[in-house]
Short mmCIF file of C-alpha atoms in Angstrom, two decimals:
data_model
loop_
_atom_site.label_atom_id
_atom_site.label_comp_id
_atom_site.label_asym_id
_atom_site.label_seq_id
_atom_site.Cartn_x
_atom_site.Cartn_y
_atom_site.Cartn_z
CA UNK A 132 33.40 -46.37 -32.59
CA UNK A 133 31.22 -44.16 -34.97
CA UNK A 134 32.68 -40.67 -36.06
CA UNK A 135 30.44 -37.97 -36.98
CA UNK A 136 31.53 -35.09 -39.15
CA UNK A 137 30.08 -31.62 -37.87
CA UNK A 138 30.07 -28.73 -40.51
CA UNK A 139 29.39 -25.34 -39.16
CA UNK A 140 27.20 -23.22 -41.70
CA UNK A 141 25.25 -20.08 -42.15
CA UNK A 142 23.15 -20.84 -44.85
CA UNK A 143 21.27 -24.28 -43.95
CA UNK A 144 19.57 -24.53 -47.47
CA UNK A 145 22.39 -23.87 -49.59
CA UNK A 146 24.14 -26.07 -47.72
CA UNK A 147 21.80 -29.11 -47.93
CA UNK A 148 21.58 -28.34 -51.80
CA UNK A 149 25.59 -28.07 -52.30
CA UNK A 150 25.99 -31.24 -50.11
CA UNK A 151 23.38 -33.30 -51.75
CA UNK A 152 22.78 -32.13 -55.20
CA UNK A 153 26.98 -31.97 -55.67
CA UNK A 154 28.31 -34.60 -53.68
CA UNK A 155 24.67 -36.81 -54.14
CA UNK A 156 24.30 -37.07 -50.17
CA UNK A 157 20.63 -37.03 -48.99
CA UNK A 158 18.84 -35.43 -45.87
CA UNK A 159 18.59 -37.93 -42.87
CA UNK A 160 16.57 -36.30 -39.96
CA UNK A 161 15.93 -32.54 -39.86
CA UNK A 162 15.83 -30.81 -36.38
CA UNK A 163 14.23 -27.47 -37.11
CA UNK A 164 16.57 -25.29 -39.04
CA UNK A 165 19.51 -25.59 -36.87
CA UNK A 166 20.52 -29.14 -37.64
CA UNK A 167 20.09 -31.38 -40.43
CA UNK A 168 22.04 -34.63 -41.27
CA UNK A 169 23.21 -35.83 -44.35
CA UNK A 170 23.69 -39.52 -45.47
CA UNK A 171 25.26 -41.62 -47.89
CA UNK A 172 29.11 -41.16 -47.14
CA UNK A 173 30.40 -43.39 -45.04
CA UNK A 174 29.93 -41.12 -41.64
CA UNK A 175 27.14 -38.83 -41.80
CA UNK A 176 27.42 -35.45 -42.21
CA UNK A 177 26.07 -32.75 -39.91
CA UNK A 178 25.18 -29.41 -40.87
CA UNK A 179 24.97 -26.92 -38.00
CA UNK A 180 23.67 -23.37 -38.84
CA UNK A 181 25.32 -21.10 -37.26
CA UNK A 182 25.45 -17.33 -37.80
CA UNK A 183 29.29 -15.44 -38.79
CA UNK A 184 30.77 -13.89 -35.86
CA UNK A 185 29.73 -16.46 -33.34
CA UNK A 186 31.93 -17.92 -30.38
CA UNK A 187 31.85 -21.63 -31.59
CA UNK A 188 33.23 -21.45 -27.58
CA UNK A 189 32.46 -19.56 -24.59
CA UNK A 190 34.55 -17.49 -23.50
CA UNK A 191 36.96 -17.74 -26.65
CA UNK A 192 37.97 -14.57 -28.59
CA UNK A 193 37.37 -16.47 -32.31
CA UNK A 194 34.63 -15.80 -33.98
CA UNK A 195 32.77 -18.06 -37.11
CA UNK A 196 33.65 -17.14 -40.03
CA UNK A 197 32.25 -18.29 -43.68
CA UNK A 198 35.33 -16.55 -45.61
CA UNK A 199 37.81 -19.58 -46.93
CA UNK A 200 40.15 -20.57 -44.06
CA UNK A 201 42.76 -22.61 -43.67
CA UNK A 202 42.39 -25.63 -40.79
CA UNK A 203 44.29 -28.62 -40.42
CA UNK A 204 41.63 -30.85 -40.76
CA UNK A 205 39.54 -31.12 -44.38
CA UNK A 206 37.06 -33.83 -45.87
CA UNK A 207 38.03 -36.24 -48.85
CA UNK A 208 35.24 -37.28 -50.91
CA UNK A 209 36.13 -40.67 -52.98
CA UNK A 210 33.97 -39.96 -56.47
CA UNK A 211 34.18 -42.62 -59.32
CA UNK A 212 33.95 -39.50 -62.20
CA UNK A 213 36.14 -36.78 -60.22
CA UNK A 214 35.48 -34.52 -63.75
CA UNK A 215 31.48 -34.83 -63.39
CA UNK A 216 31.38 -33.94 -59.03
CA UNK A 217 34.09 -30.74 -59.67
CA UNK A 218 31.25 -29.82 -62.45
CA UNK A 219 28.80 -30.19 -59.96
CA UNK A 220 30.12 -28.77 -57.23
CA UNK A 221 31.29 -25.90 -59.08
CA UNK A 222 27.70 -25.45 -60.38
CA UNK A 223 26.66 -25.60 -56.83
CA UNK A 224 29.11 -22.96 -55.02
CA UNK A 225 32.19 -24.62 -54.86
CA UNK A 226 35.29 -22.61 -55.49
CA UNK A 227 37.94 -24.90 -57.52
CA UNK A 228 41.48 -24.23 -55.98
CA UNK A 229 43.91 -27.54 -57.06
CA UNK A 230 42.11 -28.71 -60.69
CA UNK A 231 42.59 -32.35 -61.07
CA UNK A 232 46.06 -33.81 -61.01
CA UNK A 233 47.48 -36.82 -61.52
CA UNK A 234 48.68 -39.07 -58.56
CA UNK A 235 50.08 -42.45 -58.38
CA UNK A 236 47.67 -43.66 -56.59
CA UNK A 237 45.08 -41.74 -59.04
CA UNK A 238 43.28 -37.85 -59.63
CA UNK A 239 43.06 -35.21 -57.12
CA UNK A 240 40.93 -32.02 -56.94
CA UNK A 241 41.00 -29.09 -54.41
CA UNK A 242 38.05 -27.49 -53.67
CA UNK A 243 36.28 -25.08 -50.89
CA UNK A 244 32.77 -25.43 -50.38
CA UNK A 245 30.58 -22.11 -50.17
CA UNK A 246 31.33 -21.52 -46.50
CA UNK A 247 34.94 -21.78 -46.62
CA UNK A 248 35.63 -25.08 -45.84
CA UNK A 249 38.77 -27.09 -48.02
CA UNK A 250 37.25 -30.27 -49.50
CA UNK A 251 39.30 -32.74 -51.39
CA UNK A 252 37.97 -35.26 -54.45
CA UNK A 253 39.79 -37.89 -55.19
CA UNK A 254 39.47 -40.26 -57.70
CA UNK A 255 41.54 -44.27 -56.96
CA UNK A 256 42.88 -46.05 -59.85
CA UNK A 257 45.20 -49.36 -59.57
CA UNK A 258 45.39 -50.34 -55.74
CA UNK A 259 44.53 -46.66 -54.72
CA UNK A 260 46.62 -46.01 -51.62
CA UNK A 261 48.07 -49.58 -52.15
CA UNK A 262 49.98 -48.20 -55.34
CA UNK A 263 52.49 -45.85 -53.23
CA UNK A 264 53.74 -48.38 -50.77
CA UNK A 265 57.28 -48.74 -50.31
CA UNK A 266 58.31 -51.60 -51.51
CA UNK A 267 55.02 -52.77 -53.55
CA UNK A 268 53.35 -55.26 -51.22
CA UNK A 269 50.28 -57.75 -51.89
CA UNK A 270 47.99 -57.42 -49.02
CA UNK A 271 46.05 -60.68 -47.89
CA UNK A 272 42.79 -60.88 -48.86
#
């Protein structure tokens, strides 16, 4: 199964310059202004313009909104340098929120793009992940 990540915006060229000249994604197809993909993570990313104060459902009383909010879902963005991409991404919109801190299974960084979305960088050292299991296990090859 394929998973596609969806990212409602109002500001399609911003967007494809925050997305690909911070996180170093690159524009896949373009249809017209209202939908452009990104590649080079391991799902593509869709950007979906849509204007603030928009039902993303009919019939539903919420509206879009570009302000940060909080959602239960965010994006994680593995970087190799996690100071260099918070430069970036500051330098392209991004508001810093969590600066980088230690983990045991390496750095984290909490960040909200320019149209309020939470977006995480994180940064593996050791066995990533593998580092915080309980006991320490080798996993098979």
């Amino acid at each position: 199964m394929d998973i596609r990540i969806c990212i409602d915006v109002d500001d399609m060229e911003r967007a494809i310059a925050f997305y690909t000249g911070g996180l170093g994604l690159r524009c896949g197809r373009r249809f017209q202004n209202a939908f452009v993909e990104l590649l080079g993570a391991s799902s593509p990313l869709d950007l979906l313009l849509n204007a603030p104060g928009t039902h993303p459902v009919a019939g539903s009383d919420a509206t879009r909104s570009y302000q940060r909010h909080w959602t239960p879902v965010h994006l994680d963005f593995v970087v190799d340098d996690i100071d260099a991409a918070v430069a970036r991404l500051l330098q392209h919109g991004a508001v810093l929120e969590m600066p980088v801190n230690q983990r045991a299974w390496g750095l984290i960084a909490g960040l909200a793009d320019p149209f309020g979305h939470g977006i995480d960088l994180l940064q593996f050292t050791g066995r990533g992940y593998d580092e915080i299991l309980q006991p320490a296990q080798t996993l098979p090859d």
